[in-house]
PDB file of C-alpha atoms in Angstrom:
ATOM      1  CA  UNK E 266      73.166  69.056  66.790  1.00 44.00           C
ATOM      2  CA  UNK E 267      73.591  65.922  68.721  1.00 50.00           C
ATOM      3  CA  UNK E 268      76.870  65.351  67.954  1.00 51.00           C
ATOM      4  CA  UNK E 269      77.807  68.468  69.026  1.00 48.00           C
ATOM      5  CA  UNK E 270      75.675  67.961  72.646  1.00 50.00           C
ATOM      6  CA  UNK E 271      77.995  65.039  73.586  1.00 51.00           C
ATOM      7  CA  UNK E 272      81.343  67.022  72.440  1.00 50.00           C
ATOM      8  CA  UNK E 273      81.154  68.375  76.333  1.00 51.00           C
ATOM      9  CA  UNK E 274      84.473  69.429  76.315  1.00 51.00           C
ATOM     10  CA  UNK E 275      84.844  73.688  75.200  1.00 53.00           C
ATOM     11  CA  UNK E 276      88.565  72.654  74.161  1.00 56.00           C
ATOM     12  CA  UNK E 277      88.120  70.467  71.313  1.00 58.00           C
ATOM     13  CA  UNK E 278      86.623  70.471  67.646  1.00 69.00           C
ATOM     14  CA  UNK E 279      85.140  67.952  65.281  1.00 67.00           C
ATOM     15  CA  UNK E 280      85.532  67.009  61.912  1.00 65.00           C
ATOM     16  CA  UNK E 281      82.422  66.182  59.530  1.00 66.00           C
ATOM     17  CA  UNK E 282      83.683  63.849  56.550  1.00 67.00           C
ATOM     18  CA  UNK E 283      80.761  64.117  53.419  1.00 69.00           C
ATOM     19  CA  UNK E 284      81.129  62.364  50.039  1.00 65.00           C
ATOM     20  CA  UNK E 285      81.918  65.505  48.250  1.00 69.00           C
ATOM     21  CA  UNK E 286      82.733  68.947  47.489  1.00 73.00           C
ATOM     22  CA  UNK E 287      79.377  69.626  46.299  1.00 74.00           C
ATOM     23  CA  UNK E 288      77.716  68.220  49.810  1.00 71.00           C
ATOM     24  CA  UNK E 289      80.332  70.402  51.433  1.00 70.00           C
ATOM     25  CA  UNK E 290      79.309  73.562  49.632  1.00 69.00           C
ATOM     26  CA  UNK E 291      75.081  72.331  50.069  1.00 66.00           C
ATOM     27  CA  UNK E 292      76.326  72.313  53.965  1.00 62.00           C
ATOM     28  CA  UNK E 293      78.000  75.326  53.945  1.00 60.00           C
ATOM     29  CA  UNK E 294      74.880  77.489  51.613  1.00 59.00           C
ATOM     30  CA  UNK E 295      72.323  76.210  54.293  1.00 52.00           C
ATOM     31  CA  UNK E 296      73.251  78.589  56.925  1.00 50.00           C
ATOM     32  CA  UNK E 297      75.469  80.779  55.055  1.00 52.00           C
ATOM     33  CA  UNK E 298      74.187  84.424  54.417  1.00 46.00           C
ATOM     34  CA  UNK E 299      77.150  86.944  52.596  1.00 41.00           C
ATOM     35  CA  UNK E 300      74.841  89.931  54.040  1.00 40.00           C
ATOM     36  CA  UNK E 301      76.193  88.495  57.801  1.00 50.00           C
ATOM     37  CA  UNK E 302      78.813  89.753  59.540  1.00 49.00           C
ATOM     38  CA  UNK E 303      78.812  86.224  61.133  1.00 50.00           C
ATOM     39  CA  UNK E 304      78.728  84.379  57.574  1.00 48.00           C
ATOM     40  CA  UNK E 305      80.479  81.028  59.179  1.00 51.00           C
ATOM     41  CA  UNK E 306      79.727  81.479  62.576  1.00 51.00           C
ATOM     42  CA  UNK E 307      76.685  79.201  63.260  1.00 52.00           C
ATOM     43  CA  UNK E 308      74.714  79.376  66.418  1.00 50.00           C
ATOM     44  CA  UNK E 309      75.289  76.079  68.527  1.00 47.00           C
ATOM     45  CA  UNK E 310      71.621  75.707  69.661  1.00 48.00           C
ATOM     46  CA  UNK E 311      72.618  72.582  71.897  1.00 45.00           C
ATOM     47  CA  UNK E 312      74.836  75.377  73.953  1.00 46.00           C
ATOM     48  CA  UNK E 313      72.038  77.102  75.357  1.00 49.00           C
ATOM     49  CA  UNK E 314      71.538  74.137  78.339  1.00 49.00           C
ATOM     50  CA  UNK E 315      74.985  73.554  79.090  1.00 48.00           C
ATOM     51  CA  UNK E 316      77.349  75.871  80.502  1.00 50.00           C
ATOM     52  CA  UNK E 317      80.547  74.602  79.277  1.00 52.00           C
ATOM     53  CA  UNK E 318      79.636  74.428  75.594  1.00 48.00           C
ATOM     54  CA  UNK E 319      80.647  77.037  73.024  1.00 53.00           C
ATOM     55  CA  UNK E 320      77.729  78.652  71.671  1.00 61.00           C
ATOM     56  CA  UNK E 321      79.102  79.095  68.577  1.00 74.00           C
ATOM     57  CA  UNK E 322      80.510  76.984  65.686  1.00 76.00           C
ATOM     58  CA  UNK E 323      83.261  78.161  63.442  1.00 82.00           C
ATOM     59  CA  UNK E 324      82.573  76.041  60.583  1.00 82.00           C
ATOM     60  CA  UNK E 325      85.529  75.583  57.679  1.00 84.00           C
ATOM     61  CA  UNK E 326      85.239  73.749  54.673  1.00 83.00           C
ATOM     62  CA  UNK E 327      88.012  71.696  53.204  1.00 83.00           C
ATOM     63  CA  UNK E 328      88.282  69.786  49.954  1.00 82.00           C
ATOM     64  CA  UNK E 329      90.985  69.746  47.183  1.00 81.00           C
ATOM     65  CA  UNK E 330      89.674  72.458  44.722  1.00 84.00           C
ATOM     66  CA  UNK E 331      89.552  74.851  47.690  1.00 85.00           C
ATOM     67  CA  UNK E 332      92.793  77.144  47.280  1.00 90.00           C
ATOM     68  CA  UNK E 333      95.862  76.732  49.582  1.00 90.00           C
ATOM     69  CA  UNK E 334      94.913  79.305  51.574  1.00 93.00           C
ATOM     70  CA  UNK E 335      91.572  78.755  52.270  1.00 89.00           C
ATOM     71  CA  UNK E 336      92.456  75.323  53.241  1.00 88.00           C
ATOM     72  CA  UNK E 337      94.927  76.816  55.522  1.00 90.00           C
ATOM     73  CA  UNK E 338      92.549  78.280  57.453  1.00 91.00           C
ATOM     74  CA  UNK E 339      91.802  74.715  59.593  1.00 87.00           C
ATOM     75  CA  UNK E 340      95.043  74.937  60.890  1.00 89.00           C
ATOM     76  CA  UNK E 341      94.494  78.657  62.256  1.00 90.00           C
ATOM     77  CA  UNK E 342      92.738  78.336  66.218  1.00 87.00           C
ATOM     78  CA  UNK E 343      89.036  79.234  65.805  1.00 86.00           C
ATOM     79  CA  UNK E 344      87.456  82.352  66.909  1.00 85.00           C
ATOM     80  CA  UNK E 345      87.601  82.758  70.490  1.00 83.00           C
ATOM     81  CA  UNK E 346      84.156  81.102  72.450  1.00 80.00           C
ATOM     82  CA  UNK E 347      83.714  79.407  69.098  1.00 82.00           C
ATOM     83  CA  UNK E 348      84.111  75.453  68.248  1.00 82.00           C
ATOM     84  CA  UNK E 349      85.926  74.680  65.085  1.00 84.00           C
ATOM     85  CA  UNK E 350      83.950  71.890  62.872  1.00 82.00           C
ATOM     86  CA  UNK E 351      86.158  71.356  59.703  1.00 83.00           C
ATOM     87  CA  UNK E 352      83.330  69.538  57.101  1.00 82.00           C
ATOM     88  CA  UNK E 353      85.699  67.811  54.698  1.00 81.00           C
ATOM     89  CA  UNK E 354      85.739  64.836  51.763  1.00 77.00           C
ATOM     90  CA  UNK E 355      87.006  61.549  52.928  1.00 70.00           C
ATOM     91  CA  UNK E 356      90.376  62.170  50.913  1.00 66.00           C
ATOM     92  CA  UNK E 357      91.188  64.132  53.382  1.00 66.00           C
ATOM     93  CA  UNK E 358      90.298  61.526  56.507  1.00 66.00           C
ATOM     94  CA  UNK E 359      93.777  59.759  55.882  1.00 65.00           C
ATOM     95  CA  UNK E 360      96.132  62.471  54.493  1.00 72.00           C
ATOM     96  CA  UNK E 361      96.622  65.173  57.288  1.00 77.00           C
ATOM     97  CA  UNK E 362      95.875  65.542  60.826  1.00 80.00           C
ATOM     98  CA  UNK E 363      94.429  69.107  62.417  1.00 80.00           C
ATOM     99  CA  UNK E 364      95.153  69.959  65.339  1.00 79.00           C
ATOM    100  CA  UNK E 365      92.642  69.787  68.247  1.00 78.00           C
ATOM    101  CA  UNK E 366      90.310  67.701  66.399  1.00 76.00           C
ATOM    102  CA  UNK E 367      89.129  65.296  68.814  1.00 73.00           C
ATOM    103  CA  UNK E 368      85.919  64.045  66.959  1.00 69.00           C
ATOM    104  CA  UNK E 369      85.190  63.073  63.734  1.00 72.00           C
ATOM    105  CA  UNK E 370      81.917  62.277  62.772  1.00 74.00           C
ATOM    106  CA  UNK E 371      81.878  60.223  58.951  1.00 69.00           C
ATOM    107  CA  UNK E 372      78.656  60.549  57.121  1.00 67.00           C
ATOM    108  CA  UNK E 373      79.665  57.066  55.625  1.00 69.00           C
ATOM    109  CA  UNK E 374      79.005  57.368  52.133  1.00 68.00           C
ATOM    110  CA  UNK E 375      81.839  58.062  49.653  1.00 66.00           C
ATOM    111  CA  UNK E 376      81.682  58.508  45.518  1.00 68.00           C
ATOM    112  CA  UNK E 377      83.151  55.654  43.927  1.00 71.00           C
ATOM    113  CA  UNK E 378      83.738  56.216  39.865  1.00 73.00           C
ATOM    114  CA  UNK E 379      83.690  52.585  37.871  1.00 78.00           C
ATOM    115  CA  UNK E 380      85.112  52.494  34.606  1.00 79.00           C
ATOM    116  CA  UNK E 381      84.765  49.426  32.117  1.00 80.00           C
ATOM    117  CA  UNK E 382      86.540  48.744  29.058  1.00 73.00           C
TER     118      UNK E 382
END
């Protein structure tokens, strides 16, 4: 919530990098609910005080196991009045760039396998 507060700006979206596809899918069951017409669409409480804010967050997972065209979909422009916020695995923090993402926010922990013969 408070990152979202200081992205004051209605014309730009965020990027959330977590340590895995499992933390992504934790994120993404939290608010989720497949009964709602909204499933997705989660209520930016910050908006409420400010003005300029989008109310609501379009929220888009994106991993490697995801199919092609679901991770297509963070390329697509969110729904209108809505703030895109891509939560993604750190393999994707260096391989591709989405446009109108002007603020990432890294959780700072990453999975790291070790292997010894």
């Amino acid at each position: 919530d408070g990152a979202l507060r200081d992205m004051d700006d209605d014309e730009v979206d965020g990027e959330l990098f977590v340590d895995s596809a499992d933390a992504i899918d934790d994120f993404d069951e939290m608010e989720k609910d497949d009964n709602d017409e909204d499933a997705g669409q989660f209520r930016n409480t910050a908006a409420k005080d400010e003005d300029d804010m989008p109310e609501y967050a379009h929220v888009l997972p994106l991993y490697s196991m995801l199919s092609v065209d679901e991770q297509a979909k963070v390329f697509l422009p969110p729904p209108k009045g809505h703030r895109l916020i891509v939560v993604a695995t750190n393999i994707a923090e260096t391989s591709l760039t989405i446009p109108g993402v002007s603020y990432v926010v890294d959780s700072g922990r990453q999975k790291c396998r070790n292997y010894h013969a």
